[in-house]
Coordinates of C-alpha atoms and ligand atoms in Angstrom, one line a residue:
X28 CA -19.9 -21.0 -31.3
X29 CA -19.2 -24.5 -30.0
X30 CA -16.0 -25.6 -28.6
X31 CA -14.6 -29.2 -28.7
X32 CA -13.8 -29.8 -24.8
X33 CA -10.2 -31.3 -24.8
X34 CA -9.4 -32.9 -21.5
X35 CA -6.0 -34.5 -22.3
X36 CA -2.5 -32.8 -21.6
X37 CA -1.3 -30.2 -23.6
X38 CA 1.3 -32.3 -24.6
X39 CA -0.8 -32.7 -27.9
X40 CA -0.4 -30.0 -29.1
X41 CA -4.5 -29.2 -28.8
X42 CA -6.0 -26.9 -26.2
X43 CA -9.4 -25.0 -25.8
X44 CA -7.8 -21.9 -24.8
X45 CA -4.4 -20.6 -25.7
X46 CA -3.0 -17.1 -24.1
X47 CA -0.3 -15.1 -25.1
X48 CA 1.8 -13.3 -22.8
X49 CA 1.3 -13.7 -18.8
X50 CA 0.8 -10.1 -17.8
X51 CA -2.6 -9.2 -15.8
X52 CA -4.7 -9.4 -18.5
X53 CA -4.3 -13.4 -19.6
X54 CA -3.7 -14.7 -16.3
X55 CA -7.3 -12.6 -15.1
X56 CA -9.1 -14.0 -18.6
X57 CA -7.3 -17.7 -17.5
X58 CA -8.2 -17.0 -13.7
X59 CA -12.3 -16.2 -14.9
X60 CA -12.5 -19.4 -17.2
X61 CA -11.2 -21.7 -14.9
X62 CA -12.9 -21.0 -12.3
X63 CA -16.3 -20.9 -15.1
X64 CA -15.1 -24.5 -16.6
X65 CA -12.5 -26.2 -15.1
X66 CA -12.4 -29.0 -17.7
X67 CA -11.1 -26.1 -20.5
X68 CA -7.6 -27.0 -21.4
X69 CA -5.8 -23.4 -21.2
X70 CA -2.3 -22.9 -22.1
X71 CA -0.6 -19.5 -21.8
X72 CA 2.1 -18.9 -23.7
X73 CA 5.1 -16.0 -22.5
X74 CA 8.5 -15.0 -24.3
X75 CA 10.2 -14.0 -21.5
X76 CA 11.6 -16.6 -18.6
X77 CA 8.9 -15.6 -16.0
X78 CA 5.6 -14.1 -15.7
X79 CA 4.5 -10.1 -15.5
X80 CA 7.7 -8.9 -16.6
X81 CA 6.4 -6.4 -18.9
X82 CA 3.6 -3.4 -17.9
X83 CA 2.1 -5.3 -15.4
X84 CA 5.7 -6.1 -13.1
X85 CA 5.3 -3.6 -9.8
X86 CA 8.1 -1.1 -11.2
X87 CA 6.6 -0.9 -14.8
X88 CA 3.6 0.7 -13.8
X89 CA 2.2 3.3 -11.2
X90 CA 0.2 0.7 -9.2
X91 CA -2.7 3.2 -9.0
X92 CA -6.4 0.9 -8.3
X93 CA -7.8 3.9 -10.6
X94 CA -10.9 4.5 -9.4
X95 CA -11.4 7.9 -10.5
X96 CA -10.9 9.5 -7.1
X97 CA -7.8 11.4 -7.6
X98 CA -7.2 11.2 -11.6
X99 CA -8.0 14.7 -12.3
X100 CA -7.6 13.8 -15.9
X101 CA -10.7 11.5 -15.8
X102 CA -13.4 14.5 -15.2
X103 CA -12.4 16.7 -17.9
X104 CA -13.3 20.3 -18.2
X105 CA -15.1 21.7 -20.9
X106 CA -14.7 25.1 -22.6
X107 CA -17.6 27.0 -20.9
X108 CA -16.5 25.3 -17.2
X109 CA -19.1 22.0 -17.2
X110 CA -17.0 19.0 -15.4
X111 CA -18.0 16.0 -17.2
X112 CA -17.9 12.9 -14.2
X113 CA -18.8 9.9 -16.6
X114 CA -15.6 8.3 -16.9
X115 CA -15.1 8.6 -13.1
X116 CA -18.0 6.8 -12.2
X117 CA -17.6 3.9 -15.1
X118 CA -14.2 3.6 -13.9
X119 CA -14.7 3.6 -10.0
X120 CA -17.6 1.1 -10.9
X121 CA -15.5 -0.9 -12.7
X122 CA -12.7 -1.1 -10.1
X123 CA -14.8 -2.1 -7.9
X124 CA -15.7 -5.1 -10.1
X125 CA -11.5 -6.5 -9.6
X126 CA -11.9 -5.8 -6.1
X127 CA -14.8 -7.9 -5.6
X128 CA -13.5 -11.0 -7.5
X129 CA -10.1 -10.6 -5.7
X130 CA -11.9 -10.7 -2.9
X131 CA -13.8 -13.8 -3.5
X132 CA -10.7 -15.3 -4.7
X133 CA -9.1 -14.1 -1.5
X134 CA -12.3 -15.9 0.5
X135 CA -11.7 -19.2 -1.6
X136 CA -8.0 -19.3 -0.3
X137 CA -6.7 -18.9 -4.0
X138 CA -4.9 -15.8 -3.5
X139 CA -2.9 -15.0 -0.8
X140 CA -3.0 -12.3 2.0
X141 CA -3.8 -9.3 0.3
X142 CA -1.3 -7.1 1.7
X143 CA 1.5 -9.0 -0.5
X144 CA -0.8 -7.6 -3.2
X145 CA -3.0 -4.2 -2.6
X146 CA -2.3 -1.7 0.3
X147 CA -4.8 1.1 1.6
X148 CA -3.1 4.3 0.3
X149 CA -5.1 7.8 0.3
X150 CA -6.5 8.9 -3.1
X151 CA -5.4 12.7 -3.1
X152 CA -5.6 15.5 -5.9
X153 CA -3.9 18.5 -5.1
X154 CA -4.3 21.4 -6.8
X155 CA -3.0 25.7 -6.6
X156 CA -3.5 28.7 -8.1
X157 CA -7.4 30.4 -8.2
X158 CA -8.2 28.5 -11.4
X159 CA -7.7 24.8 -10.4
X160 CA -8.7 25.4 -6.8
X161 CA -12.1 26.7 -8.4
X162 CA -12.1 23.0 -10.3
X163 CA -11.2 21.2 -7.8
X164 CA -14.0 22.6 -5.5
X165 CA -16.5 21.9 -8.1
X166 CA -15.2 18.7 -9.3
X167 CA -15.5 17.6 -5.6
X168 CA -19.3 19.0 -5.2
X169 CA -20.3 16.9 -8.2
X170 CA -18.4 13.7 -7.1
X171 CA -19.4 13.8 -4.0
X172 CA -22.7 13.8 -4.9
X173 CA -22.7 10.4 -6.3
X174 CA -23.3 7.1 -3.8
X175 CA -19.6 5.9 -5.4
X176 CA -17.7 9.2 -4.2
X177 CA -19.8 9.8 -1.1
X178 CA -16.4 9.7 1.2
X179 CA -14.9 12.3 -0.5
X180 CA -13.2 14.8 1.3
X181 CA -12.1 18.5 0.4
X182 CA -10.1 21.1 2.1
X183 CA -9.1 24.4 1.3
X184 CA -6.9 24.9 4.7
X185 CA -3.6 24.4 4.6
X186 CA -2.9 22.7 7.8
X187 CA -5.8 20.4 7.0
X188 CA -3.8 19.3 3.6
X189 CA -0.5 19.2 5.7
X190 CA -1.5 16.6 7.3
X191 CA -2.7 14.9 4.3
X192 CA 0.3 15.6 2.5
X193 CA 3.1 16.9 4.6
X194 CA 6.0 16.9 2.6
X195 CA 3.9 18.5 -0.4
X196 CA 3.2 21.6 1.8
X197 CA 6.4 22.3 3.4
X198 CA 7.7 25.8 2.5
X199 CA 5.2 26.5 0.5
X200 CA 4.5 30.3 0.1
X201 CA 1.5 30.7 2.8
X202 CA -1.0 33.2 0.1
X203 CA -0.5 30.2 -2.5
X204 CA -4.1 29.7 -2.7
X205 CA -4.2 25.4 -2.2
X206 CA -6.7 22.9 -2.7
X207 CA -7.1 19.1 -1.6
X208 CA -9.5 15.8 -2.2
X209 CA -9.2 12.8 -0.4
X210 CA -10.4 9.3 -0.5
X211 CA -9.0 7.1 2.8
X212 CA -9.7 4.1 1.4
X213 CA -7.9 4.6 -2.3
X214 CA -5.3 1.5 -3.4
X215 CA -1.9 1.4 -4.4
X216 CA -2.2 -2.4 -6.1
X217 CA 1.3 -4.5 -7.0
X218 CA 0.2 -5.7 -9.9
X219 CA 3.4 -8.1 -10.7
X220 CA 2.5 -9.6 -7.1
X221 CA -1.1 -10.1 -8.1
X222 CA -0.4 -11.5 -11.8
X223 CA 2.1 -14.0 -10.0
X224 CA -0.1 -15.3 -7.6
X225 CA -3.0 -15.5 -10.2
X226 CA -0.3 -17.8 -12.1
X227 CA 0.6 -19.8 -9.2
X228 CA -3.3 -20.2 -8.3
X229 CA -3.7 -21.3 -12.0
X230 CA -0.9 -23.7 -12.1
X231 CA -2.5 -25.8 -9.4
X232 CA -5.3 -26.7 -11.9
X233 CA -4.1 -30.3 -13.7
X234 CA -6.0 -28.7 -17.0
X235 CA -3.3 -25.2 -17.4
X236 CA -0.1 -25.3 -18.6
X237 CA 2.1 -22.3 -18.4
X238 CA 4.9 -21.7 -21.1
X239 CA 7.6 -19.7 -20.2
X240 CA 10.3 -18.5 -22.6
X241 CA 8.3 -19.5 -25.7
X242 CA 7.3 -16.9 -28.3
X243 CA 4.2 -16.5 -30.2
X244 CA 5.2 -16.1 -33.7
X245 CA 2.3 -16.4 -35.8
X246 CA -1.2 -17.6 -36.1
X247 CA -3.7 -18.6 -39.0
X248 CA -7.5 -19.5 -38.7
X249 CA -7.9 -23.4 -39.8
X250 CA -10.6 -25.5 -40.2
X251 CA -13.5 -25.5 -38.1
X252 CA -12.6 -22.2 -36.8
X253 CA -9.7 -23.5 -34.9
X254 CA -6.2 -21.4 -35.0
X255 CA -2.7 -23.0 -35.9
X256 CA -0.5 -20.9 -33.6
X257 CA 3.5 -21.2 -33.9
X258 CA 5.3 -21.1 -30.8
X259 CA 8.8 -21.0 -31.1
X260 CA 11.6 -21.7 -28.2
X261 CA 13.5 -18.8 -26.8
X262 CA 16.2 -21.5 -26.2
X263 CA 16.6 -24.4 -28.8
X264 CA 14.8 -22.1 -31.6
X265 CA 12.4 -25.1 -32.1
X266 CA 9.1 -24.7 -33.7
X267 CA 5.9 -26.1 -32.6
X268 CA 2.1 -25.9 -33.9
X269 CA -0.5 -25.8 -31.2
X270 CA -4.2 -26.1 -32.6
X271 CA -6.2 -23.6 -30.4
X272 CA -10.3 -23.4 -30.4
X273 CA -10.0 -19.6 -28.7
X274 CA -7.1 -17.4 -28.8
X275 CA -6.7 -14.1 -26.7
X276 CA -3.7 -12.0 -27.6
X277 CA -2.6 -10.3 -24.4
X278 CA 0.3 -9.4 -24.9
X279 CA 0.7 -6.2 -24.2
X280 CA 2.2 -3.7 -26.2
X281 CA 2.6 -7.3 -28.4
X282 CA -0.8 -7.6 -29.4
X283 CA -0.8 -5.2 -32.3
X284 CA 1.9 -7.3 -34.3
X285 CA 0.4 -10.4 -34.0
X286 CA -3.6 -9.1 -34.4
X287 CA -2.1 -8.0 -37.5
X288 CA -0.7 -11.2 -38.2
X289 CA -4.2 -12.9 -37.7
X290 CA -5.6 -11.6 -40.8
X291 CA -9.3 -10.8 -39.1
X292 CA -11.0 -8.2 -40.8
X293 CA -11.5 -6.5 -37.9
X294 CA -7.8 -5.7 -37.5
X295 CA -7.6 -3.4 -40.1
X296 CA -7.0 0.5 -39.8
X297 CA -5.3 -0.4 -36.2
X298 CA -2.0 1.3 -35.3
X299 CA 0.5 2.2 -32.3
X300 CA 1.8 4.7 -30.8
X301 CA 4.9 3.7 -28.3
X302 CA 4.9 6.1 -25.1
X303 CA 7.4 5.2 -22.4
X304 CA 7.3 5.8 -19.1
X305 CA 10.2 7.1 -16.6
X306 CA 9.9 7.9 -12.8
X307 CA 12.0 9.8 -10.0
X308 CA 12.3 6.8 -7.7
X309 CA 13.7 8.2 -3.7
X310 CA 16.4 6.8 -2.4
X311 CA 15.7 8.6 0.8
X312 CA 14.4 6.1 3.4
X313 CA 13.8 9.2 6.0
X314 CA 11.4 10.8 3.0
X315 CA 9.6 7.6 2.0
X316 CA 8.5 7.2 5.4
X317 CA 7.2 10.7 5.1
X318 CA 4.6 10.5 2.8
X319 CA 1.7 7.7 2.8
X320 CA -0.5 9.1 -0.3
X321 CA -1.0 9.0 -4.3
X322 CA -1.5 12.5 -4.9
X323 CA -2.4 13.6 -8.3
X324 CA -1.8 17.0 -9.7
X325 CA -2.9 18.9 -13.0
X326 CA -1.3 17.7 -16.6
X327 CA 1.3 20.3 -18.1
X328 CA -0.1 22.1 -21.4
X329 CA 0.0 19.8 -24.2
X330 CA 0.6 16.6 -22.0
X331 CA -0.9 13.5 -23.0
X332 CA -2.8 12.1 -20.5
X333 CA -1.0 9.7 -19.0
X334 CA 1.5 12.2 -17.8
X335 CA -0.5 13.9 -15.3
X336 CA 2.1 14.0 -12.4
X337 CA 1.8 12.0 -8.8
X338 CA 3.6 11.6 -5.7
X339 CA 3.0 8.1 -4.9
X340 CA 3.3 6.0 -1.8
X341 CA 4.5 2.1 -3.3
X342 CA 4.5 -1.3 -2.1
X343 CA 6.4 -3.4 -4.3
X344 CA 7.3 -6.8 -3.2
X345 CA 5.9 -5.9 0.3
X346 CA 8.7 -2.6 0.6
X347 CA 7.2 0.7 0.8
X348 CA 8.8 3.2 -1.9
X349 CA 7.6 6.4 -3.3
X350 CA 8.0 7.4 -6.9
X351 CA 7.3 10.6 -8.7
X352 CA 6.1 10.8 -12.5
X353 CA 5.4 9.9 -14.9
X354 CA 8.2 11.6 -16.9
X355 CA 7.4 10.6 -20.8
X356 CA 9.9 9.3 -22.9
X357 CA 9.9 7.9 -26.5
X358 CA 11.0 4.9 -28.0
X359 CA 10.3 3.2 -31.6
X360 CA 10.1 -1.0 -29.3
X361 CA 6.2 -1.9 -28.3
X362 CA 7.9 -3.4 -25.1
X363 CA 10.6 -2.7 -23.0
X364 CA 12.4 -5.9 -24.0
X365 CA 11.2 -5.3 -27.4
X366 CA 12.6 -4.7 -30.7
X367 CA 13.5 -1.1 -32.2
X368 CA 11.7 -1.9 -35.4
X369 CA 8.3 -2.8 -33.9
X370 CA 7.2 0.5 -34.4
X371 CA 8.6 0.4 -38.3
X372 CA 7.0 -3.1 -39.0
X373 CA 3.6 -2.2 -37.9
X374 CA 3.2 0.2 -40.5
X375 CA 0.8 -2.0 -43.0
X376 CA -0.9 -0.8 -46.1
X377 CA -4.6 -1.3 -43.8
X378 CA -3.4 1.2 -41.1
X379 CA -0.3 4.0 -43.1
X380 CA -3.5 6.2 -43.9
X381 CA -4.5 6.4 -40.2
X382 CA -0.7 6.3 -38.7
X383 CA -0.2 9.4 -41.1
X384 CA -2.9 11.1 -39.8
X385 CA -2.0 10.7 -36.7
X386 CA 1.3 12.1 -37.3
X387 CA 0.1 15.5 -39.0
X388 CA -2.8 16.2 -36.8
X389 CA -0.5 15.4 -33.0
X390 CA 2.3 18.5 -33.2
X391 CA 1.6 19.2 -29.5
X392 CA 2.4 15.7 -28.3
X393 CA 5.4 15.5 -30.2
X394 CA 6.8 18.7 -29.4
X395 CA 6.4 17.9 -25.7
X396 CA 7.5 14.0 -26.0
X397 CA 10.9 16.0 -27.7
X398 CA 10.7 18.0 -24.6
X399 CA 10.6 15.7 -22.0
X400 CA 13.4 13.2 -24.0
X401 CA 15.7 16.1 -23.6
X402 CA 14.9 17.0 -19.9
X403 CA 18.1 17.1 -17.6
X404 CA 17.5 15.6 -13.6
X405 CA 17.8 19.4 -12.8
X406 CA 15.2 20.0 -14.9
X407 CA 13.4 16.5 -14.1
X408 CA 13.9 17.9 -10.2
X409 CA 12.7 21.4 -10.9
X410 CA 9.2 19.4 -11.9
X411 CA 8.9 17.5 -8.4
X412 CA 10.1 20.9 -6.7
X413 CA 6.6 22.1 -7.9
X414 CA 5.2 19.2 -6.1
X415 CA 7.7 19.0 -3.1
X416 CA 9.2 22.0 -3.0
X417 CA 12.4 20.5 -1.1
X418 CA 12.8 17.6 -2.6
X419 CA 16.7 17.6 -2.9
X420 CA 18.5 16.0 -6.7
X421 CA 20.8 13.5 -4.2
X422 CA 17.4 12.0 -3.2
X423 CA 16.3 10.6 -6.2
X424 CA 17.0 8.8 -9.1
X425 CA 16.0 7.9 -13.1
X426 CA 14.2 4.6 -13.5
X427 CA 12.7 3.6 -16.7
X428 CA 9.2 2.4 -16.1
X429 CA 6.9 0.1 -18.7
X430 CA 6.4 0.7 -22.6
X431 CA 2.8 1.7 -23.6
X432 CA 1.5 1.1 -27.0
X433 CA -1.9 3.9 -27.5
X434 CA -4.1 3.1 -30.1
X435 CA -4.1 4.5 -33.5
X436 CA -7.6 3.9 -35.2
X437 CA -8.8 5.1 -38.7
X438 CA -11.6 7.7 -38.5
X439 CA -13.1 10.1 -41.3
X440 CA -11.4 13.1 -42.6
X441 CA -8.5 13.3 -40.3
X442 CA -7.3 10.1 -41.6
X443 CA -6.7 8.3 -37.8
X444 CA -6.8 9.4 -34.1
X445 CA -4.7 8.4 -31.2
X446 CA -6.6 6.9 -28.2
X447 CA -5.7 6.7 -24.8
X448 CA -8.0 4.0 -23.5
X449 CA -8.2 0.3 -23.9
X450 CA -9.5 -1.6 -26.3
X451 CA -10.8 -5.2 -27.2
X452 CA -11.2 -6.4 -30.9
X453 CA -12.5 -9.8 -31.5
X454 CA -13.1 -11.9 -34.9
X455 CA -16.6 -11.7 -35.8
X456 CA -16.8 -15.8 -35.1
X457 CA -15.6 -15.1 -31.3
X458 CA -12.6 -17.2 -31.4
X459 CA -9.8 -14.2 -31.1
X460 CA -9.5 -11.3 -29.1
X461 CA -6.9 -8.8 -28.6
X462 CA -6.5 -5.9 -25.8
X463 CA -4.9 -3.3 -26.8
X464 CA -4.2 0.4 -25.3
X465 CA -3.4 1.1 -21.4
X466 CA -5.7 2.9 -19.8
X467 CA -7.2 2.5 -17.6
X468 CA -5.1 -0.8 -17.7
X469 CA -4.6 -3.6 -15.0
X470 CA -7.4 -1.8 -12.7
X471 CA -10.0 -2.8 -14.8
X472 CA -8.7 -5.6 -15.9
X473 CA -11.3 -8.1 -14.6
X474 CA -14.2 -6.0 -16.4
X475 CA -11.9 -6.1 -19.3
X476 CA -12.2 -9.7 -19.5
X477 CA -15.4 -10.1 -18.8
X478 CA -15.9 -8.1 -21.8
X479 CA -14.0 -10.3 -23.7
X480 CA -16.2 -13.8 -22.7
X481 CA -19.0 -11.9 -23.2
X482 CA -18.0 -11.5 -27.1
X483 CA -16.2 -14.9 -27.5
X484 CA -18.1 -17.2 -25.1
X485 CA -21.6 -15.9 -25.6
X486 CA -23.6 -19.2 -25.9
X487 CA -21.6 -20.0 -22.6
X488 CA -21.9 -16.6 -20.8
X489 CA -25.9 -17.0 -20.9
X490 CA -26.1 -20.2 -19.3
X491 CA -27.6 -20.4 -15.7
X492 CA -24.4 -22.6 -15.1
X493 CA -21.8 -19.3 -16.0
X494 CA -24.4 -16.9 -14.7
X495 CA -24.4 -18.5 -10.9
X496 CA -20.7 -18.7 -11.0
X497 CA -20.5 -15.5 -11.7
X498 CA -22.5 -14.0 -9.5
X499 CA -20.5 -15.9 -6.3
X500 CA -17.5 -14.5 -7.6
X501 CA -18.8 -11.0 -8.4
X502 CA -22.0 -10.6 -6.6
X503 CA -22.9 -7.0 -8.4
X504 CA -22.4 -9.1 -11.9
X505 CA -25.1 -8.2 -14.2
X506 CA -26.4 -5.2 -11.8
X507 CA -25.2 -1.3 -12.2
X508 CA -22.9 0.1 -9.2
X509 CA -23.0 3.5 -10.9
X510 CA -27.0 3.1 -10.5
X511 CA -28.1 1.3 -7.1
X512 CA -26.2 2.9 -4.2
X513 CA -27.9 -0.1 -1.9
X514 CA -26.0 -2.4 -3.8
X515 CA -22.5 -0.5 -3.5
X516 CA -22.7 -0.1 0.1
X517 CA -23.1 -4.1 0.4
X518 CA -20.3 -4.6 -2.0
X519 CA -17.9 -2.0 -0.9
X520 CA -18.8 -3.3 2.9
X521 CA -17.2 -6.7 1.9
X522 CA -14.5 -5.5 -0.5
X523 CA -12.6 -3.1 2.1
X524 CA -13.1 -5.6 4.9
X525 CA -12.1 -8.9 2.9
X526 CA -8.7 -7.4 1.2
X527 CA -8.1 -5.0 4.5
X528 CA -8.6 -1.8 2.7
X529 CA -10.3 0.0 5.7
X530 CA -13.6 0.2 6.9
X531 CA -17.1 1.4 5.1
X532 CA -19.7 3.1 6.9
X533 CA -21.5 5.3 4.8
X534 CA -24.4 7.4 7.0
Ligands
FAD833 C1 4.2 3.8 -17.1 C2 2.9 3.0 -16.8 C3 2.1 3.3 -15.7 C4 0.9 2.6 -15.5 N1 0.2 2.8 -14.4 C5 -0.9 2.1 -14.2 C6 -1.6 2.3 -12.9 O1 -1.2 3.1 -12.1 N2 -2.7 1.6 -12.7 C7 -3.2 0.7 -13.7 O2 -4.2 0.1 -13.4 N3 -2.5 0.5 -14.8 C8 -1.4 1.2 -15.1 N4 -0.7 1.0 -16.2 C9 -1.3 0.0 -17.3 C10 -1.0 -1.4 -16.9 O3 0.3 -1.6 -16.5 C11 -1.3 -2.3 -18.1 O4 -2.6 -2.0 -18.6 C12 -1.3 -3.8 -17.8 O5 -0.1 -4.1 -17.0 C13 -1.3 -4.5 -19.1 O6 -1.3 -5.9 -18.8 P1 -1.1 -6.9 -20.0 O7 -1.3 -8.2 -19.4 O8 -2.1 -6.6 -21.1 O9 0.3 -6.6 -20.6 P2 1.8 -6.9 -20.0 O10 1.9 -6.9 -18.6 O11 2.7 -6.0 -20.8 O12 2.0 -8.4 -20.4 C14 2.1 -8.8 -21.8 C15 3.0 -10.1 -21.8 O13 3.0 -10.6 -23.1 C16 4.3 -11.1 -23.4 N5 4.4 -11.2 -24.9 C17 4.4 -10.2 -25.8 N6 4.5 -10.6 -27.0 C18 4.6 -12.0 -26.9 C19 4.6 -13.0 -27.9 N7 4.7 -12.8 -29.2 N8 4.7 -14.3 -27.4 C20 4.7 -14.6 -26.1 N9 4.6 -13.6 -25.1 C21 4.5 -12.3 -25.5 C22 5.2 -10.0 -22.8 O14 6.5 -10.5 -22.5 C23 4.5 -9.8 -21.5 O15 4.9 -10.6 -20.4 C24 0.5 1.6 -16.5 C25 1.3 1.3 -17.6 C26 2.5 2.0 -17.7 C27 3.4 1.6 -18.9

């Protein structure tokens, strides 16, 4: 649909684009339109006094660039032994797509060095016992296979995966039968650095506004399509209306409430489910130094997905740190600096049918949620002993990591099911989206969003104007990684090289 270009300040209250919450997602979606129009007027809108404070801050989140090289969880198994590598490739692809644009943005000068940003950190999977060694060796002969997970490496010998992994192997019992993967050129990314700069970038542009402890309270569809959104002032309490041609609700674990609020059709049967997140964070500086990997294990029975366990190599704000979890926890709040009845007030008559469904049909989850609520640090300790078996309790310590909010959609007999992906809803007239779920989060973030303009900015997206742009920000736009290995061999060429991930030379 057509959008009234509004080139005055936001100081009348009427802008082309309005954002809530500045997490990964809105300032990538604000970072993409900018550079598509510069004349939008885009205003992002965030409740708290500073930018990426929620998932998307370096110590909320894992700061894995997923790209399906060690996420054991993304090539599932099934019953009569297939390995299913799908979701590895779409994701790997679609990593690939961020790294390209933060590239380009790295050429243009608008972001900074990328080592205040993404690091080079092994991609390992490590696996023991008969069983998951046999998975592991097949998973690896079907990845490796494939153009995107050429590089892949496997070992079965022990002082091979020593060297990978040193502390993980120390004292292990020598007939443990072991198994390794590993991908050199794998990222740990600081996603509250990135979101940050991508603000900073933004706020350069005479034509974005950034508004910092005002909250989004509601919003209702005008006239001509446009949205009245109320924005009220953390500090004063003072109310304003902005008029808004195109709103995108990322915020976060926020995004259900205030979907909700928007009345769209489309938001009906939606739920969520809040998951937190807590890590073992070493203390140790003589350990961190150590160990320079993300390596991903095998989920416990009944785990949800997002719990499969990793020793991980950080760099947040530029220190290097190494964390172990995820350890799940529950709470009723949507965010961490949310409210203990957001899980209570998003229970509408459109979505009780699915939420209860959800609730009869997930004993297995809750039981080990309960589980791992109750866990002591002994017991919390006794889990990263399976990992690193000498990891010692005065090491390391509890530290409460980002809320996430999984999807709860209706769906036939069962009433609703809990999803663990992401998700984008839009009105049916293109001028609201929402982002919803976690996974696989702020990797994909920029295909995420180019998801979204592709629903909401359609007339745009197809003009040779939007097209050329961006191609010159993401030369594989429009063409499949997954499909032409020429292709990812020029792109990954220029990706490791430009953000100093390594080199590429495939034979
Ligand atoms: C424990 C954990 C581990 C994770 N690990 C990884 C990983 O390894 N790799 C990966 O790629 N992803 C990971 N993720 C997912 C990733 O962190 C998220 O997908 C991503 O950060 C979401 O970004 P966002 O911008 O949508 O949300 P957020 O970063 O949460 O930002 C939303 C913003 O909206 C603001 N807001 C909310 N409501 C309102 C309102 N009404 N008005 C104004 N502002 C509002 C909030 O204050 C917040 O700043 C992980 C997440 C968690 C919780």
């Amino acid at each position: 649909m057509e959008r009234t270009l509004n080139t005055k300040a936001a100081t009348d209250n009427k802008v082309d684009v309005l954002l809530v919450g500045a997490g990964i997602m809105s300032a990538t979606l604000a970072t993409l339109l900018a550079q598509l129009d510069p004349r939008l007027h885009i205003l992002m809108v965030e409740c708290q006094a500073d930018v990426a404070t929620e998932s998307s801050d370096g110590w909320n989140n894992a700061g894995t660039g997923h790209a399906g090289y060690c996420e054991l969880n993304y090539t599932p198994q099934a019953a009569d032994g297939s390995i299913n590598i799908n979701r590895a490739l779409a994701i790997n692809a679609g990593f690939e797509i961020s790294l390209q644009l933060w590239s380009s943005l790295v050429e243009q000068g608008l972001l900074p060095a990328p080592k205040s940003f993404i690091n080079a950190t092994p991609h390992e999977s490590f696996v023991w016992g008969e069983k998951d060694v046999a998975f592991l060796k097949a998973r690896h002969a079907l990845l490796s296979r494939h153009h995107l997970f050429a590089d892949m490496q496997y070992s079965e010998d022990a002082s091979t995966i020593a060297q990978w992994m040193p502390l993980i192997m120390q004292q292990r019992p020598a007939n443990q039968p072991v198994a390794a993967t590993r991908v050199a050129y794998g990222t740990d990314v600081d996603f509250g650095a990135l979101t940050r700069h991508l603000v900073s970038g933004l706020q350069k542009h005479p034509n974005f506004t950034l508004l910092c402890g005002h909250q989004v309270q509601a919003l209702q569809q005008g006239s001509g399509h446009r949205w009245k959104v109320t924005v009220q002032d953390a500090r004063t309490g003072r109310r304003q209306i902005i008029d808004a041609g195109f709103v995108f609700l990322g915020a976060g674990g926020g995004a259900l409430p205030l979907l909700q609020k928007s009345g769209i059709p489309e938001s009906r049967g939606y739920g969520g489910f809040p998951v937190s997140g807590q890590w073992l964070v070493c203390r140790n500086r003589e350990v961190i130094r150590q160990h320079g990997a993300k390596v991903y294990g095998n989920a416990p029975l009944g785990a949800p997905p997002m719990s499969v366990p990793h020793l991980d190599t950080r760099y947040i704000n530029g220190q290097p740190a190494l964390l172990f979890g995820p350890y799940a926890g529950f709470s009723t709040r949507f965010l961490k600096h949310g409210s203990y009845l957001d899980l209570l007030k998003s229970i509408k008559t459109g979505n009780v049918k699915s939420m209860l469904g959800v609730a009869r049909h997930n004993f297995d989850l809750t039981r080990y949620l309960i589980g791992q609520v109750l866990q002591s640090h002994e017991a919390r300790m006794q889990v990263l002993r399976r990992f690193y078996p000498q990891a010692r309790s005065e090491d390391w310590e509890l530290a409460v990591a980002g809320q996430r909010v999984q999807i709860i959609k209706q769906c036939g007999r069962q009433g609703g099911k809990l999803e663990f992906g992401t998700e984008i809803v839009s009105s049916a007239d293109g001028t609201l989206a929402a982002l919803l779920g976690a996974s696989p989060g702020a990797s994909t973030s920029v295909q995420a969003m180019l998801d979204v303009l592709q629903r909401c900015f359609a007339d745009r997206m197809a003009t040779a104007e939007w097209q050329g742009r961006l191609k010159t920000l993401i030369p594989s736009y429009g063409e499949s990684l997954v499909d032409d290995a020429e292709l990812l061999k020029k792109v990954r060429q220029r990706t490791l090289a430009a953000l100093g991930l390594g080199v590429y030379c495939p034979e």
